[in-house]
Amino acid sequence: MANRFMNNATTPSTWICALLTLLLSCGMAQAQDLVLKDAKLSLLPGDMPGAGYFSLQNRSAETLTLVGAESDVFKNTEIHMSMEKDGMASMQAVPALDIAAGDNLEFAPKGYHLMFMNRLTPLAVGDDVEVILHFSDGQQLAATFEVVSPATLL
Ligand SMILES: [Cu+2]
């Protein structure tokens, strides 16, 4: 009895190792919980805003809530939803968007999109733009968006 207690008490490195393993596996679990695919940034001429499209899968066991996005290339990035009202196309900002466990959320033309506004540096078709998605639980997801011409998305 006394011997076992001694063994436990005298191995602090085991605890540190266990803690590190826990931290590392937590980080990996988060990365696998969210899978983002086909990230594209549709670039319009001049100072017109760009639109971000992708597909985002929630592989975790819980609802995740997308609350925003940011990029170094644009001053403001918002979640938008396109809609049609009285035959007129319009869009509105969406402050938060739930993705249920196991669900796949599509950001696509005529639907949800990221609106990239106030470009800070020049962009050309073929460039990569780093974007970070923010979730309500503090989780962040970094993604690379490929800059494309809007014509390729029609
Ligand atoms: Cu928009």
CSV table of C-alpha atoms and ligand atoms in Angstrom, one decimal:
chain,number,residue,atom,x,y,z
A,1,MET,CA,0.0,0.0,0.0
A,2,ALA,CA,2.6,2.5,1.1
A,3,ASN,CA,4.8,1.4,-1.8
A,4,ARG,CA,2.2,2.1,-4.4
A,5,PHE,CA,1.5,5.5,-3.0
A,6,MET,CA,5.2,6.3,-3.2
A,7,ASN,CA,5.3,5.3,-6.8
A,8,ASN,CA,2.4,7.6,-7.7
A,9,ALA,CA,3.8,10.5,-5.8
A,10,THR,CA,7.3,10.3,-7.2
A,11,THR,CA,6.5,10.4,-10.9
A,12,PRO,CA,5.6,14.0,-11.7
A,13,SER,CA,6.9,13.6,-15.2
A,14,THR,CA,4.1,11.1,-15.8
A,15,TRP,CA,1.6,13.7,-15.0
A,16,ILE,CA,3.2,16.3,-17.3
A,17,CYS,CA,3.3,13.8,-20.0
A,18,ALA,CA,-0.4,12.9,-19.5
A,19,LEU,CA,-1.3,16.6,-19.5
A,20,LEU,CA,0.6,17.2,-22.7
A,21,THR,CA,-1.0,14.2,-24.4
A,22,LEU,CA,-4.4,15.5,-23.3
A,23,LEU,CA,-3.7,19.0,-24.7
A,24,LEU,CA,-2.4,17.6,-28.0
A,25,SER,CA,-5.2,15.2,-28.5
A,26,CYS,CA,-7.7,18.0,-27.7
A,27,GLY,CA,-6.2,20.1,-30.4
A,28,MET,CA,-6.3,17.3,-32.9
A,29,ALA,CA,-9.9,16.4,-32.0
A,30,GLN,CA,-11.0,20.0,-32.7
A,31,ALA,CA,-9.3,20.0,-36.1
A,32,GLN,CA,-11.1,16.8,-37.1
A,33,ASP,CA,-14.5,18.0,-35.8
A,34,LEU,CA,-14.7,20.6,-38.5
A,35,VAL,CA,-13.9,19.9,-42.1
A,36,LEU,CA,-13.9,22.7,-44.6
A,37,LYS,CA,-13.8,22.0,-48.3
A,38,ASP,CA,-13.8,23.8,-51.6
A,39,ALA,CA,-13.1,27.2,-50.2
A,40,LYS,CA,-13.2,29.8,-52.9
A,41,LEU,CA,-13.2,33.5,-53.0
A,42,SER,CA,-15.1,35.0,-55.9
A,43,LEU,CA,-13.3,38.2,-56.9
A,44,LEU,CA,-15.2,41.1,-58.4
A,45,PRO,CA,-13.4,44.0,-60.1
A,46,GLY,CA,-12.3,47.2,-58.3
A,47,ASP,CA,-13.5,47.8,-54.8
A,48,MET,CA,-16.5,45.6,-55.0
A,49,PRO,CA,-16.7,43.0,-52.2
A,50,GLY,CA,-15.6,39.4,-52.7
A,51,ALA,CA,-17.8,36.5,-51.8
A,52,GLY,CA,-16.6,33.4,-50.0
A,53,TYR,CA,-18.0,29.9,-50.7
A,54,PHE,CA,-17.2,26.6,-49.1
A,55,SER,CA,-18.7,23.5,-47.6
A,56,LEU,CA,-18.3,23.0,-43.8
A,57,GLN,CA,-19.0,19.7,-42.1
A,58,ASN,CA,-19.6,19.4,-38.4
A,59,ARG,CA,-18.2,16.0,-37.4
A,60,SER,CA,-18.5,16.7,-33.7
A,61,ALA,CA,-21.3,15.4,-31.5
A,62,GLU,CA,-22.5,18.9,-30.7
A,63,THR,CA,-24.0,21.8,-32.5
A,64,LEU,CA,-21.4,24.4,-33.5
A,65,THR,CA,-22.2,28.0,-34.1
A,66,LEU,CA,-20.3,30.0,-36.7
A,67,VAL,CA,-20.1,33.6,-35.5
A,68,GLY,CA,-17.7,35.3,-37.8
A,69,ALA,CA,-14.6,35.3,-40.0
A,70,GLU,CA,-11.6,37.4,-40.5
A,71,SER,CA,-8.8,37.8,-43.1
A,72,ASP,CA,-5.7,40.0,-43.2
A,73,VAL,CA,-6.6,40.9,-46.8
A,74,PHE,CA,-9.9,42.5,-46.0
A,75,LYS,CA,-10.9,45.0,-43.4
A,76,ASN,CA,-14.3,43.5,-42.8
A,77,THR,CA,-15.7,40.1,-43.3
A,78,GLU,CA,-19.3,39.2,-42.6
A,79,ILE,CA,-21.6,36.2,-42.9
A,80,HIS,CA,-24.3,37.0,-45.4
A,81,MET,CA,-27.4,35.4,-46.7
A,82,SER,CA,-28.7,36.1,-50.2
A,83,MET,CA,-32.5,36.3,-50.7
A,84,GLU,CA,-35.0,37.4,-53.1
A,85,LYS,CA,-37.8,39.8,-52.1
A,86,ASP,CA,-40.4,41.1,-54.5
A,87,GLY,CA,-38.2,39.9,-57.4
A,88,MET,CA,-35.3,41.9,-56.1
A,89,ALA,CA,-32.1,40.1,-55.1
A,90,SER,CA,-30.7,41.3,-51.8
A,91,MET,CA,-28.7,40.1,-48.9
A,92,GLN,CA,-28.5,40.5,-45.2
A,93,ALA,CA,-25.9,40.0,-42.5
A,94,VAL,CA,-26.2,36.8,-40.4
A,95,PRO,CA,-24.8,37.2,-36.9
A,96,ALA,CA,-24.6,33.5,-36.0
A,97,LEU,CA,-25.2,30.3,-37.9
A,98,ASP,CA,-25.8,26.9,-36.2
A,99,ILE,CA,-24.4,23.7,-37.7
A,100,ALA,CA,-26.0,20.7,-36.1
A,101,ALA,CA,-23.9,17.6,-35.3
A,102,GLY,CA,-23.2,15.7,-38.4
A,103,ASP,CA,-24.6,18.4,-40.7
A,104,ASN,CA,-23.0,19.9,-43.7
A,105,LEU,CA,-23.4,23.6,-44.3
A,106,GLU,CA,-23.0,24.9,-47.9
A,107,PHE,CA,-22.0,28.4,-48.6
A,108,ALA,CA,-22.9,28.8,-52.2
A,109,PRO,CA,-24.1,31.5,-54.7
A,110,LYS,CA,-27.7,32.6,-54.0
A,111,GLY,CA,-27.3,31.4,-50.4
A,112,TYR,CA,-25.0,31.8,-47.5
A,113,HIS,CA,-21.7,33.5,-48.3
A,114,LEU,CA,-18.8,35.3,-46.6
A,115,MET,CA,-18.8,38.9,-47.7
A,116,PHE,CA,-15.2,40.2,-47.9
A,117,MET,CA,-15.3,44.0,-47.8
A,118,ASN,CA,-12.7,46.7,-48.0
A,119,ARG,CA,-9.8,44.9,-49.6
A,120,LEU,CA,-6.5,46.0,-48.1
A,121,THR,CA,-4.0,44.5,-50.6
A,122,PRO,CA,-4.3,43.7,-54.3
A,123,LEU,CA,-5.7,40.3,-55.3
A,124,ALA,CA,-5.6,38.3,-58.5
A,125,VAL,CA,-7.3,35.1,-59.6
A,126,GLY,CA,-5.2,32.2,-58.5
A,127,ASP,CA,-4.0,33.8,-55.3
A,128,ASP,CA,-4.6,32.2,-51.9
A,129,VAL,CA,-6.3,34.1,-49.1
A,130,GLU,CA,-6.0,32.9,-45.5
A,131,VAL,CA,-9.3,33.1,-43.6
A,132,ILE,CA,-10.0,32.3,-40.0
A,133,LEU,CA,-13.5,31.2,-39.0
A,134,HIS,CA,-14.7,31.9,-35.5
A,135,PHE,CA,-17.2,29.8,-33.5
A,136,SER,CA,-19.2,30.6,-30.4
A,137,ASP,CA,-17.2,28.2,-28.2
A,138,GLY,CA,-14.0,30.0,-29.0
A,139,GLN,CA,-12.9,27.5,-31.5
A,140,GLN,CA,-11.1,28.8,-34.6
A,141,LEU,CA,-10.7,27.2,-38.0
A,142,ALA,CA,-8.0,28.4,-40.4
A,143,ALA,CA,-8.7,27.9,-44.1
A,144,THR,CA,-7.1,28.8,-47.4
A,145,PHE,CA,-9.5,30.3,-50.0
A,146,GLU,CA,-8.6,30.1,-53.6
A,147,VAL,CA,-9.3,33.3,-55.5
A,148,VAL,CA,-11.5,32.6,-58.5
A,149,SER,CA,-13.4,34.5,-61.1
A,150,PRO,CA,-17.1,34.7,-60.5
A,151,ALA,CA,-17.7,33.2,-63.9
A,152,THR,CA,-16.3,29.8,-62.8
A,153,LEU,CA,-19.0,29.6,-60.1
A,154,LEU,CA,-22.0,29.9,-62.5
B,1,CU,CU,-23.2,39.6,-49.2
